[in-house]
Amino acid sequence: SQELEQSPQSLIVQEGKNLTINCTSSKTLYGLYWYKQKYGEGLIFLMMLQKGGEEKSHEKITAKLDEKKQQSSLHITASQPSHAGIYLCGADHSGNTGKLIFGQGTTLQVKP
Amino acid sequence: NAGVTQTPKFRILKIGQSMTLQCAQDMNHNYMYWYRQDPGMGLKLIYYSVGAGITDKGEVPNGYNVSRSTTEDFPLRLELAAPSQTSVYFCASSHLNTEMNTGELFFGEGSRLTVL
């Protein structure tokens, strides 16, 4: 079973629409990372969340770590074709030990 | 700074052959990682290291070995290549600091390995 579950696994939205991707952990999160990957390319860091209730934004992308620190949501406002790609959440479950695992990813397509 | 450098970018191996994927970083990061990514899947942690001389198993370590003799280098060794090891391999490094709320992973460009 996955320690980190992302939902949905894939998403197709019309340009301009808002969308949300969720990342649910089976354990307490000591650090939660969001990355974006373009097809066939490397990973681009979006943001890191650490404290319960913390919320960060990067351009039109906002991520929040819930109070109980077991779920994070990534919200994209007014989606654009440039937002297309694979979104991955990564987690530190053990508190500064350095072991970082990732969810299975959410593939986003944005139709013009 | 070059960041995280992986070599080779592409490699085709025959079943049973051995090879080493090289990874080097020039950011003086203490943490280094090896992940594999299969088609349509996320990243699976193979091995990681919190500093020179220290390595630990990740989620899928079987069939792989690593070493960390210096801060800069973290090679991944495949001893007896199998078709199940066909994948894209990513090396990453970070300077995790929970007090400063930092810890961005810097990734290499990936190494695409095919085992036939």
CSV table of C-alpha atoms in Angstrom, one decimal:
chain,number,residue,atom,x,y,z
A,1,SER,CA,0.0,0.0,0.0
A,2,GLN,CA,1.1,3.5,-0.7
A,3,GLU,CA,2.2,5.7,2.3
A,4,LEU,CA,1.3,8.7,0.1
A,5,GLU,CA,-1.8,8.6,-2.0
A,6,GLN,CA,-2.5,11.3,-4.6
A,7,SER,CA,-5.9,11.9,-6.0
A,8,PRO,CA,-7.0,12.1,-8.7
A,9,GLN,CA,-4.4,10.1,-10.7
A,10,SER,CA,-5.2,12.1,-13.8
A,11,LEU,CA,-7.2,15.2,-14.6
A,12,ILE,CA,-8.3,16.9,-17.7
A,13,VAL,CA,-9.5,20.5,-17.4
A,14,GLN,CA,-10.5,23.3,-19.7
A,15,GLU,CA,-8.2,26.3,-19.7
A,16,GLY,CA,-9.3,28.9,-17.2
A,17,LYS,CA,-10.8,26.4,-14.8
A,18,ASN,CA,-9.7,25.9,-11.2
A,19,LEU,CA,-8.5,22.5,-10.0
A,20,THR,CA,-7.3,20.7,-6.8
A,21,ILE,CA,-5.0,17.8,-6.3
A,22,ASN,CA,-4.8,16.0,-3.0
A,23,CYS,CA,-2.0,14.2,-1.2
A,24,THR,CA,-3.0,12.0,1.7
A,25,SER,CA,-0.5,10.4,4.0
A,26,SER,CA,-0.9,7.3,6.2
A,27,LYS,CA,1.5,8.9,8.7
A,28,THR,CA,2.2,12.3,10.2
A,29,LEU,CA,3.9,14.6,7.8
A,30,TYR,CA,7.1,16.3,9.1
A,31,GLY,CA,7.6,18.0,5.7
A,32,LEU,CA,5.6,17.9,2.5
A,33,TYR,CA,7.0,18.8,-0.9
A,34,TRP,CA,5.3,19.6,-4.2
A,35,TYR,CA,7.0,19.1,-7.5
A,36,LYS,CA,6.1,19.4,-11.1
A,37,GLN,CA,7.5,17.3,-13.9
A,38,LYS,CA,7.1,18.0,-17.6
A,39,TYR,CA,6.9,14.9,-19.7
A,40,GLY,CA,10.3,13.3,-20.2
A,41,GLU,CA,12.0,16.0,-18.1
A,42,GLY,CA,13.3,16.5,-14.6
A,43,LEU,CA,11.4,17.8,-11.6
A,44,ILE,CA,10.7,21.4,-10.7
A,45,PHE,CA,10.4,22.4,-7.1
A,46,LEU,CA,7.1,24.2,-6.3
A,47,MET,CA,7.0,24.5,-2.5
A,48,MET,CA,7.7,22.9,0.8
A,49,LEU,CA,5.2,22.9,3.7
A,50,GLN,CA,6.1,22.0,7.3
A,51,LYS,CA,3.7,23.4,9.8
A,52,GLY,CA,0.1,22.4,10.3
A,53,GLY,CA,-2.1,25.0,8.7
A,54,GLU,CA,0.7,26.4,6.6
A,55,GLU,CA,-0.2,27.7,3.2
A,56,LYS,CA,2.1,28.8,0.4
A,57,SER,CA,1.7,30.2,-3.0
A,58,HIS,CA,3.7,30.2,-6.2
A,59,GLU,CA,2.2,32.3,-9.0
A,60,LYS,CA,-1.3,30.8,-9.4
A,61,ILE,CA,-0.5,27.6,-7.5
A,62,THR,CA,-1.4,27.4,-3.8
A,63,ALA,CA,-0.7,24.5,-1.4
A,64,LYS,CA,-1.8,23.9,2.1
A,65,LEU,CA,-0.9,21.4,4.8
A,66,ASP,CA,-3.9,20.6,7.0
A,67,GLU,CA,-3.8,21.0,10.8
A,68,LYS,CA,-3.5,17.3,11.5
A,69,LYS,CA,-0.6,17.2,9.1
A,70,GLN,CA,-1.7,14.2,7.2
A,71,GLN,CA,-3.0,15.8,4.1
A,72,SER,CA,-2.0,18.5,1.6
A,73,SER,CA,-3.9,20.0,-1.2
A,74,LEU,CA,-2.6,21.8,-4.3
A,75,HIS,CA,-4.9,24.3,-5.9
A,76,ILE,CA,-4.4,25.9,-9.3
A,77,THR,CA,-6.4,29.0,-10.1
A,78,ALA,CA,-7.4,29.8,-13.7
A,79,SER,CA,-5.4,26.9,-15.2
A,80,GLN,CA,-3.3,27.5,-18.3
A,81,PRO,CA,-1.7,25.0,-20.8
A,82,SER,CA,1.6,25.7,-19.2
A,83,HIS,CA,0.3,24.1,-16.0
A,84,ALA,CA,0.1,20.7,-17.8
A,85,GLY,CA,2.4,18.0,-16.5
A,86,ILE,CA,2.8,15.5,-13.6
A,87,TYR,CA,2.4,16.8,-10.1
A,88,LEU,CA,4.2,14.9,-7.4
A,89,CYS,CA,3.9,15.2,-3.6
A,90,GLY,CA,6.8,14.1,-1.5
A,91,ALA,CA,7.0,13.5,2.2
A,92,ASP,CA,9.3,13.2,5.2
A,93,HIS,CA,7.6,10.9,7.6
A,94,SER,CA,10.3,10.6,10.1
A,95,GLY,CA,11.4,14.0,11.0
A,96,ASN,CA,14.7,15.2,9.7
A,97,THR,CA,16.1,11.8,8.9
A,98,GLY,CA,16.3,12.6,5.3
A,99,LYS,CA,14.2,9.8,4.0
A,100,LEU,CA,11.8,11.3,1.5
A,101,ILE,CA,9.2,9.3,-0.4
A,102,PHE,CA,6.8,10.4,-3.2
A,103,GLY,CA,3.3,9.7,-4.2
A,104,GLN,CA,2.4,8.2,-7.5
A,105,GLY,CA,1.8,11.5,-9.2
A,106,THR,CA,-1.2,13.3,-10.8
A,107,THR,CA,-1.2,13.9,-14.5
A,108,LEU,CA,-2.8,17.1,-15.5
A,109,GLN,CA,-3.9,18.1,-19.0
A,110,VAL,CA,-5.2,21.5,-19.7
A,111,LYS,CA,-7.3,21.9,-22.9
A,112,PRO,CA,-7.0,25.3,-24.7
B,1,ASN,CA,27.5,25.7,-10.0
B,2,ALA,CA,26.5,22.6,-12.1
B,3,GLY,CA,24.0,21.4,-9.6
B,4,VAL,CA,23.4,17.6,-9.7
B,5,THR,CA,25.0,15.9,-12.6
B,6,GLN,CA,24.1,12.3,-13.7
B,7,THR,CA,25.9,10.1,-16.2
B,8,PRO,CA,25.1,8.4,-18.5
B,9,LYS,CA,21.9,9.9,-19.8
B,10,PHE,CA,21.0,6.8,-21.7
B,11,ARG,CA,22.2,3.2,-21.5
B,12,ILE,CA,21.1,-0.2,-22.9
B,13,LEU,CA,22.2,-3.2,-20.9
B,14,LYS,CA,21.9,-6.9,-21.5
B,15,ILE,CA,20.5,-9.2,-18.8
B,16,GLY,CA,23.1,-10.0,-16.3
B,17,GLN,CA,25.5,-7.1,-17.1
B,18,SER,CA,26.6,-4.7,-14.4
B,19,MET,CA,26.9,-1.0,-14.5
B,20,THR,CA,27.3,2.1,-12.3
B,21,LEU,CA,25.2,5.2,-12.6
B,22,GLN,CA,27.2,8.2,-11.5
B,23,CYS,CA,25.9,11.2,-9.6
B,24,ALA,CA,27.8,14.2,-8.4
B,25,GLN,CA,26.7,17.5,-6.8
B,26,ASP,CA,28.7,20.6,-6.2
B,27,MET,CA,26.4,22.3,-3.7
B,28,ASN,CA,27.9,20.7,-0.6
B,29,HIS,CA,24.6,19.1,0.3
B,30,ASN,CA,24.6,16.5,3.0
B,31,TYR,CA,21.6,14.5,1.8
B,32,MET,CA,21.6,12.5,-1.5
B,33,TYR,CA,19.1,10.2,-3.0
B,34,TRP,CA,18.5,7.8,-5.8
B,35,TYR,CA,14.9,7.3,-7.2
B,36,ARG,CA,13.5,5.3,-10.0
B,37,GLN,CA,10.5,6.3,-12.0
B,38,ASP,CA,8.5,3.8,-14.1
B,39,PRO,CA,6.1,4.9,-16.8
B,40,GLY,CA,3.0,6.5,-15.4
B,41,MET,CA,4.3,6.1,-11.9
B,42,GLY,CA,5.8,8.4,-9.2
B,43,LEU,CA,9.2,8.2,-7.8
B,44,LYS,CA,10.3,5.2,-5.8
B,45,LEU,CA,13.2,5.7,-3.3
B,46,ILE,CA,16.0,3.2,-3.9
B,47,TYR,CA,18.7,4.4,-1.5
B,48,TYR,CA,19.6,7.5,0.3
B,49,SER,CA,22.5,9.0,2.3
B,50,VAL,CA,22.6,11.6,5.0
B,51,GLY,CA,26.3,12.2,4.7
B,52,ALA,CA,29.6,10.7,3.6
B,53,GLY,CA,30.0,7.2,4.8
B,54,ILE,CA,26.3,6.7,5.7
B,55,THR,CA,23.8,5.1,3.4
B,56,ASP,CA,20.4,3.6,4.0
B,57,LYS,CA,17.8,1.6,2.1
B,58,GLY,CA,14.7,3.2,0.7
B,59,GLU,CA,11.5,1.5,-0.6
B,60,VAL,CA,13.0,-0.6,-3.4
B,61,PRO,CA,16.7,-1.4,-2.7
B,62,ASN,CA,16.9,-4.9,-4.0
B,63,GLY,CA,19.2,-5.4,-6.9
B,64,TYR,CA,21.1,-2.1,-6.2
B,65,ASN,CA,24.1,-1.0,-4.2
B,66,VAL,CA,25.4,2.5,-3.3
B,67,SER,CA,28.4,4.0,-1.6
B,68,ARG,CA,29.1,7.5,-0.4
B,69,SER,CA,32.8,8.0,0.1
B,70,THR,CA,32.7,11.7,-0.5
B,71,THR,CA,30.1,14.5,0.1
B,72,GLU,CA,30.0,15.1,-3.7
B,73,ASP,CA,29.5,11.7,-5.2
B,74,PHE,CA,26.8,9.0,-4.8
B,75,PRO,CA,27.1,6.3,-7.4
B,76,LEU,CA,24.4,3.6,-7.9
B,77,ARG,CA,25.5,0.1,-8.8
B,78,LEU,CA,23.5,-2.5,-10.6
B,79,GLU,CA,25.2,-5.8,-10.3
B,80,LEU,CA,23.1,-8.2,-12.4
B,81,ALA,CA,20.8,-6.2,-14.6
B,82,ALA,CA,17.3,-7.5,-15.0
B,83,PRO,CA,14.4,-6.4,-17.3
B,84,SER,CA,12.6,-5.2,-14.1
B,85,GLN,CA,15.3,-2.6,-13.7
B,86,THR,CA,14.3,-0.8,-16.9
B,87,SER,CA,13.4,2.6,-15.7
B,88,VAL,CA,14.4,6.3,-15.5
B,89,TYR,CA,16.7,6.9,-12.6
B,90,PHE,CA,16.9,10.3,-10.8
B,91,CYS,CA,19.6,11.4,-8.4
B,92,ALA,CA,18.8,14.2,-6.0
B,93,SER,CA,20.5,16.2,-3.2
B,94,SER,CA,19.4,18.6,-0.5
B,95,HIS,CA,20.5,20.4,2.5
B,96,LEU,CA,17.6,19.6,4.8
B,97,ASN,CA,17.2,22.0,7.6
B,98,THR,CA,13.8,21.7,9.4
B,99,GLU,CA,14.6,24.8,11.6
B,100,MET,CA,14.9,26.9,8.6
B,101,ASN,CA,12.0,25.2,6.8
B,102,THR,CA,14.2,24.5,3.9
B,103,GLY,CA,15.0,21.2,2.2
B,104,GLU,CA,14.3,21.6,-1.5
B,105,LEU,CA,15.5,18.5,-3.4
B,106,PHE,CA,17.6,19.3,-6.4
B,107,PHE,CA,17.3,16.7,-9.1
B,108,GLY,CA,19.5,15.6,-11.9
B,109,GLU,CA,18.2,15.3,-15.4
B,110,GLY,CA,17.7,11.5,-15.1
B,111,SER,CA,19.3,8.4,-16.6
B,112,ARG,CA,17.2,6.3,-18.9
B,113,LEU,CA,18.2,2.6,-18.5
B,114,THR,CA,16.9,-0.2,-20.7
B,115,VAL,CA,17.7,-3.9,-19.9
B,116,LEU,CA,17.1,-6.3,-22.7
